Short mmCIF file of C-alpha atoms in Angstrom, two decimals:
data_model
loop_
_atom_site.label_atom_id
_atom_site.label_comp_id
_atom_site.label_asym_id
_atom_site.label_seq_id
_atom_site.Cartn_x
_atom_site.Cartn_y
_atom_site.Cartn_z
CA MET A 1 80.54 68.18 59.15
CA SER A 2 78.26 65.14 59.12
CA SER A 3 74.62 65.93 59.88
CA ALA A 4 74.01 62.63 61.67
CA THR A 5 72.47 62.95 65.13
CA GLU A 6 72.05 59.71 67.04
CA VAL A 7 72.15 58.03 70.41
CA ILE A 8 74.53 55.09 70.77
CA LEU A 9 74.01 52.71 73.67
CA LEU A 10 77.66 51.90 74.30
CA GLY A 11 77.04 49.60 77.27
CA THR A 12 73.73 48.46 78.72
CA SER A 13 74.50 46.43 81.85
CA GLY A 14 73.68 47.86 85.27
CA GLY A 15 75.39 47.12 88.56
CA PRO A 16 79.00 46.69 89.70
CA ARG A 17 79.62 43.35 88.00
CA TRP A 18 81.53 42.11 84.98
CA ARG A 19 79.25 40.61 82.36
CA ARG A 20 79.98 38.15 79.59
CA ASP A 21 77.70 39.70 76.99
CA ARG A 22 77.17 43.37 77.93
CA ALA A 23 79.53 46.23 78.69
CA GLY A 24 78.99 48.56 81.63
CA ILE A 25 76.60 51.46 81.49
CA ALA A 26 77.57 54.24 79.09
CA SER A 27 75.83 56.09 76.28
CA ALA A 28 76.90 58.58 73.63
CA LEU A 29 75.02 61.32 71.86
CA VAL A 30 76.58 62.08 68.49
CA VAL A 31 75.73 65.43 66.91
CA GLY A 32 77.62 65.73 63.67
CA ASP A 33 81.31 65.55 64.53
CA ALA A 34 80.73 66.20 68.25
CA VAL A 35 80.33 63.45 70.86
CA TYR A 36 78.81 63.73 74.33
CA LEU A 37 79.24 60.86 76.76
CA VAL A 38 76.79 59.97 79.54
CA ASP A 39 78.30 57.79 82.29
CA CYS A 40 81.47 55.73 82.11
CA GLY A 41 80.86 52.11 83.06
CA TYR A 42 83.45 49.42 82.46
CA GLY A 43 84.58 49.10 78.86
CA THR A 44 83.53 52.63 77.87
CA GLY A 45 86.68 53.41 75.88
CA ARG A 46 86.64 50.07 74.10
CA GLN A 47 82.97 50.53 73.18
CA MET A 48 83.66 54.01 71.83
CA ILE A 49 86.32 52.54 69.56
CA ARG A 50 83.95 49.79 68.44
CA ALA A 51 81.34 52.45 67.66
CA GLY A 52 83.86 54.43 65.60
CA LEU A 53 83.96 57.40 67.99
CA GLY A 54 87.38 59.02 68.20
CA LEU A 55 88.13 60.78 71.47
CA ASP A 56 89.21 63.84 69.49
CA ARG A 57 85.46 64.36 68.88
CA LEU A 58 84.60 64.29 72.58
CA ARG A 59 83.23 67.56 73.97
CA GLY A 60 81.54 66.64 77.22
CA VAL A 61 81.17 63.88 79.79
CA PHE A 62 78.05 63.86 81.95
CA VAL A 63 77.99 61.67 85.05
CA THR A 64 74.56 60.94 86.50
CA HIS A 65 75.81 59.80 89.92
CA LEU A 66 78.93 58.46 91.57
CA HIS A 67 78.24 54.75 91.93
CA SER A 68 81.20 52.78 90.63
CA ASP A 69 79.30 51.10 87.79
CA HIS A 70 78.80 54.59 86.30
CA THR A 71 82.31 55.94 86.91
CA ILE A 72 84.79 53.05 86.85
CA ASP A 73 86.17 53.98 83.40
CA PHE A 74 85.93 57.75 83.85
CA PHE A 75 89.60 58.36 84.53
CA SER A 76 90.72 55.91 81.87
CA LEU A 77 89.35 58.42 79.36
CA LEU A 78 92.43 60.45 80.25
CA LEU A 79 95.01 57.74 80.96
CA PHE A 80 94.19 55.64 77.88
CA GLY A 81 92.78 58.58 75.93
CA TRP A 82 96.29 60.03 75.67
CA TYR A 83 96.92 57.23 73.16
CA GLU A 84 93.44 57.24 71.57
CA LYS A 85 93.26 60.73 69.99
CA LEU A 86 92.24 62.68 73.12
CA GLU A 87 95.17 65.00 72.48
CA GLY A 88 93.34 66.06 69.32
CA VAL A 89 90.62 67.99 71.19
CA GLU A 90 90.57 71.72 70.45
CA ARG A 91 89.66 72.59 74.05
CA PRO A 92 89.52 70.59 77.28
CA VAL A 93 86.64 68.14 77.54
CA VAL A 94 84.19 69.33 80.18
CA ALA A 95 83.13 66.65 82.67
CA LEU A 96 80.06 67.49 84.76
CA GLY A 97 78.67 65.45 87.64
CA PRO A 98 77.41 65.49 91.21
CA GLY A 99 79.08 67.49 93.93
CA ASP A 100 79.96 66.36 97.43
CA ARG A 101 77.07 64.71 99.27
CA GLY A 102 78.23 66.46 102.42
CA ARG A 103 78.05 63.49 104.78
CA VAL A 104 77.94 59.71 104.63
CA PRO A 105 74.45 58.29 104.17
CA PRO A 106 72.55 56.97 107.18
CA ALA A 107 72.94 53.26 107.81
CA SER A 108 70.29 50.89 106.53
CA PRO A 109 67.74 49.96 109.19
CA HIS A 110 68.75 46.36 108.46
CA LEU A 111 72.32 47.05 109.57
CA LEU A 112 73.00 45.88 113.11
CA THR A 113 76.47 47.43 113.56
CA PRO A 114 77.44 50.68 111.77
CA PRO A 115 80.58 50.25 109.62
CA ALA A 116 83.74 52.27 109.84
CA THR A 117 83.88 55.31 107.56
CA ILE A 118 86.32 55.10 104.67
CA CYS A 119 88.43 58.27 104.17
CA ALA A 120 86.81 60.07 107.08
CA ASP A 121 88.48 63.36 106.08
CA SER A 122 86.71 63.29 102.69
CA PRO A 123 84.14 60.48 102.71
CA THR A 124 81.80 61.67 99.93
CA PRO A 125 83.79 63.59 97.29
CA GLY A 126 82.03 65.02 94.27
CA LEU A 127 83.22 64.54 90.71
CA ALA A 128 85.77 67.38 90.80
CA GLU A 129 87.39 66.18 94.02
CA MET A 130 87.21 62.55 92.88
CA THR A 131 89.18 63.58 89.78
CA ARG A 132 91.82 65.28 91.92
CA HIS A 133 92.12 62.16 94.08
CA LEU A 134 92.50 59.97 90.99
CA THR A 135 95.11 62.29 89.55
CA ARG A 136 97.12 61.95 92.76
CA ALA A 137 96.65 58.18 92.80
CA PHE A 138 98.01 57.88 89.24
CA ALA A 139 100.74 60.51 89.68
CA THR A 140 103.50 57.99 88.98
CA ASP A 141 102.02 57.12 85.58
CA ILE A 142 101.05 60.72 84.73
CA ASN A 143 104.41 62.25 85.58
CA ASP A 144 106.18 59.57 83.57
CA ARG A 145 103.97 60.09 80.50
CA LEU A 146 104.47 63.86 80.63
CA ARG A 147 108.26 63.52 80.71
CA ASP A 148 109.01 60.36 78.78
CA ASN A 149 106.18 60.35 76.22
CA LEU A 150 105.86 64.17 75.94
CA ARG A 151 102.11 64.05 76.50
CA ARG A 152 99.90 67.11 76.92
CA HIS A 153 99.10 68.10 80.50
CA PRO A 154 95.86 66.56 81.85
CA ASP A 155 94.41 70.03 82.53
CA ASP A 156 94.59 70.72 78.79
CA LEU A 157 92.51 67.65 78.03
CA LEU A 158 89.87 67.20 80.74
CA VAL A 159 88.31 69.56 83.28
CA ALA A 160 85.93 68.13 85.90
CA ARG A 161 83.31 70.32 87.53
CA ASP A 162 80.56 69.71 90.05
CA ILE A 163 76.99 70.55 89.06
CA ALA A 164 75.72 73.34 91.31
CA LEU A 165 72.07 73.07 92.27
CA PRO A 166 69.86 76.15 91.99
CA GLN A 167 69.70 78.00 95.30
CA ASP A 168 65.92 77.58 95.62
CA VAL A 169 66.09 73.75 95.53
CA SER A 170 65.49 72.29 99.01
CA PHE A 171 67.96 69.45 98.58
CA ASP A 172 68.96 67.45 101.64
CA PRO A 173 70.86 64.21 100.96
CA ASP A 174 69.24 62.33 103.84
CA HIS A 175 65.73 63.79 104.06
CA HIS A 176 65.03 65.40 100.66
CA PRO A 177 67.37 63.82 98.08
CA CYS A 178 64.89 64.45 95.27
CA PRO A 179 62.75 67.50 96.08
CA ARG A 180 60.27 68.60 93.43
CA MET A 181 62.05 71.03 91.13
CA ARG A 182 62.21 72.42 87.61
CA PRO A 183 64.92 71.34 85.17
CA PHE A 184 67.87 73.72 85.03
CA PRO A 185 70.58 74.34 82.40
CA ILE A 186 74.09 73.02 82.98
CA TYR A 187 75.82 73.17 79.58
CA GLU A 188 75.43 74.69 76.11
CA ASP A 189 77.50 74.89 72.96
CA ASP A 190 76.75 75.24 69.25
CA ARG A 191 75.35 71.67 69.06
CA VAL A 192 73.45 70.97 72.28
CA ARG A 193 71.68 72.47 75.26
CA VAL A 194 71.83 70.26 78.34
CA SER A 195 69.45 70.44 81.30
CA ALA A 196 69.47 68.43 84.52
CA THR A 197 67.16 67.50 87.35
CA LEU A 198 67.47 65.52 90.55
CA VAL A 199 66.15 61.96 90.52
CA GLN A 200 65.39 59.36 93.17
CA HIS A 201 68.41 57.13 93.76
CA ALA A 202 68.83 57.58 97.50
CA PRO A 203 70.90 57.08 99.50
CA VAL A 204 73.27 58.11 96.71
CA ALA A 205 72.69 61.83 96.30
CA PRO A 206 72.75 64.02 94.40
CA ALA A 207 71.76 61.87 91.43
CA PHE A 208 70.83 63.44 88.11
CA ALA A 209 68.96 62.84 84.87
CA PHE A 210 70.03 64.81 81.78
CA ARG A 211 68.18 66.19 78.76
CA PHE A 212 69.98 67.08 75.52
CA ASP A 213 68.17 69.33 73.07
CA THR A 214 69.57 69.50 69.53
CA ASP A 215 68.36 70.87 66.19
CA GLU A 216 67.37 67.31 65.25
CA GLY A 217 65.50 66.38 68.42
CA SER A 218 65.77 65.75 72.12
CA VAL A 219 66.98 62.83 74.21
CA VAL A 220 66.76 62.26 77.96
CA PHE A 221 68.93 59.93 80.04
CA SER A 222 67.25 58.89 83.28
CA GLY A 223 70.33 57.85 85.22
CA ASP A 224 69.50 55.45 88.04
CA THR A 225 66.15 56.30 89.58
CA GLY A 226 62.90 55.13 90.99
CA VAL A 227 59.69 56.56 89.56
CA CYS A 228 60.20 60.30 89.77
CA GLU A 229 58.05 63.34 88.91
CA ASN A 230 61.17 65.40 88.21
CA LEU A 231 62.19 62.97 85.47
CA ILE A 232 58.73 62.98 83.91
CA GLU A 233 58.86 66.77 83.66
CA LEU A 234 62.40 66.72 82.24
CA ALA A 235 61.38 64.16 79.60
CA ALA A 236 58.17 65.91 78.53
CA ASP A 237 57.66 65.47 74.74
CA ALA A 238 61.21 64.20 74.22
CA ASP A 239 61.96 62.22 71.10
CA VAL A 240 63.90 59.53 73.00
CA LEU A 241 63.94 58.57 76.67
CA VAL A 242 66.85 56.28 77.58
CA HIS A 243 65.67 54.74 80.85
CA GLU A 244 67.10 52.26 83.35
CA VAL A 245 65.09 49.14 84.17
CA ILE A 246 65.06 46.37 86.76
CA ASP A 247 63.20 43.07 86.69
CA GLU A 248 61.26 43.33 89.92
CA GLN A 249 60.31 39.62 89.86
CA TRP A 250 63.99 38.67 89.60
CA VAL A 251 64.77 40.85 92.66
CA HIS A 252 62.49 38.80 94.90
CA ARG A 253 63.84 35.52 93.51
CA GLN A 254 67.47 36.62 93.76
CA TYR A 255 67.16 37.65 97.40
CA GLU A 256 64.86 34.80 98.40
CA GLY A 257 62.05 37.09 99.48
CA GLY A 258 64.27 38.69 102.14
CA ARG A 259 65.26 35.90 104.54
CA THR A 260 68.28 37.79 105.94
CA GLU A 261 68.90 41.41 106.89
CA GLN A 262 71.23 41.86 103.91
CA GLN A 263 68.67 40.37 101.55
CA ARG A 264 65.94 42.65 102.88
CA SER A 265 68.23 45.66 102.51
CA MET A 266 69.00 44.74 98.89
CA ILE A 267 65.31 44.30 98.07
CA ASP A 268 64.52 47.70 99.60
CA HIS A 269 67.27 49.37 97.55
CA HIS A 270 66.40 47.71 94.25
CA LEU A 271 62.69 48.45 94.45
CA THR A 272 62.94 52.09 95.60
CA ALA A 273 66.07 53.34 93.84
CA HIS A 274 65.35 51.67 90.48
CA THR A 275 62.37 51.38 88.12
CA ALA A 276 60.44 48.17 87.57
CA ILE A 277 59.63 46.99 84.05
CA PRO A 278 55.98 48.13 83.90
CA ASP A 279 56.80 51.46 85.53
CA THR A 280 59.27 52.37 82.78
CA GLY A 281 56.41 52.21 80.29
CA ARG A 282 54.16 54.27 82.54
CA VAL A 283 56.83 56.96 83.00
CA ALA A 284 57.41 57.21 79.23
CA GLU A 285 53.67 57.38 78.55
CA ARG A 286 53.12 60.14 81.10
CA ALA A 287 56.05 62.10 79.67
CA GLY A 288 54.69 61.76 76.14
CA VAL A 289 57.98 60.58 74.64
CA ARG A 290 58.06 59.00 71.20
CA THR A 291 60.68 56.30 71.82
CA LEU A 292 61.53 54.52 75.07
CA ALA A 293 64.94 52.83 75.00
CA LEU A 294 65.62 50.52 77.94
CA HIS A 295 69.16 50.10 79.21
CA HIS A 296 71.03 49.59 82.52
CA PHE A 297 69.45 46.15 82.75
CA VAL A 298 69.40 44.53 86.17
CA PRO A 299 70.12 41.68 85.99
CA GLY A 300 72.45 42.22 83.07
CA GLU A 301 72.66 38.64 81.80
CA LEU A 302 69.08 37.46 82.14
CA GLU A 303 67.58 36.33 78.87
CA SER A 304 64.18 37.57 79.85
CA PRO A 305 61.24 38.22 77.55
CA ARG A 306 59.80 40.39 80.32
CA TRP A 307 61.67 43.51 79.18
CA HIS A 308 59.10 43.82 76.39
CA GLU A 309 56.31 44.03 78.95
CA ALA A 310 57.08 47.74 79.26
CA ALA A 311 55.21 48.09 75.96
CA LYS A 312 51.95 47.16 77.70
CA GLU A 313 52.07 50.55 79.44
CA PHE A 314 53.49 52.61 76.56
CA SER A 315 51.95 53.59 73.23
CA GLY A 316 55.17 54.69 71.52
CA THR A 317 58.14 52.75 70.15
CA LEU A 318 59.96 50.48 72.60
CA VAL A 319 63.65 49.62 72.15
CA VAL A 320 65.05 46.87 74.36
CA GLY A 321 68.63 48.06 74.18
CA GLN A 322 71.65 46.05 73.20
CA ASP A 323 75.25 47.18 73.32
CA LEU A 324 76.11 49.45 70.35
CA ASP A 325 72.49 49.97 69.32
CA ARG A 326 72.06 53.23 67.40
CA ILE A 327 68.91 55.32 67.71
CA PRO A 328 68.70 58.17 65.16
CA LEU A 329 67.18 61.56 65.90
CA ARG A 330 65.48 63.07 62.88
CA ARG A 331 63.17 66.02 63.41
CA THR A 332 60.66 66.44 60.60
#
């Protein structure tokens, strides 16, 4: 077994858009011959191949929240993975992510007429139910592959489970989407211990950040979030914090200072559910992390020197992430 332990930023672009120069949001933690994937933005499988990560090494998939830019390539891990070594896994890959929100989010105050509800019988499925829906949607392909290509059954390769919140957490998707809480364990094997906490990405809820503790060090993935005390506690003294970032000056320019109701709604979302450049540095400094790696850039194609301004608020090492960057963990 290789002793290498490293974070690989597979894709670093945030938002539901195709980019010319960045893949969608996805990261991998490599611990020896085991691989753990965090989020599945567009191009995830291709980026894993480019990084030299065979799917036969995949042990776990951790989904921070169920926005499409974090999940769009989730099911392709199975459908394309059949032909990219996924059948080599010794046991089914465990996929962990948010459960059912319970009800559709309240309409934005900028919305004049409430929209119709899509799939009213199941409008906010969690990761496990989403996987069942996708399996049904691709039943034609799956049944053909099982019979004509003699592929292993999907249940032998990937098992999706919802993350259950501790009973003492006063979570309410509309009124308390990110109550103050302690991190709690969600996964452990012989390579990693994984903890989670709720973060502030309302109205999408639940939304999680994840911490991976290994023999070589610790790494935290923020998911999408505004400034959040839960995240700061989760990231305390971590070796690496992989944190989302948004250019707050670009937001105001992009939406013209909020001339229309839609523009005002977008500004509200971007500045409360995401973290501005200087705030990423402040969060990392308060948490006492050694390396802050920025990713999930919004906008994803802006050639902006402002990303480095996070260093003004942070005394550690700043990495302005690029696709396929590798960040080693080496505990001394």
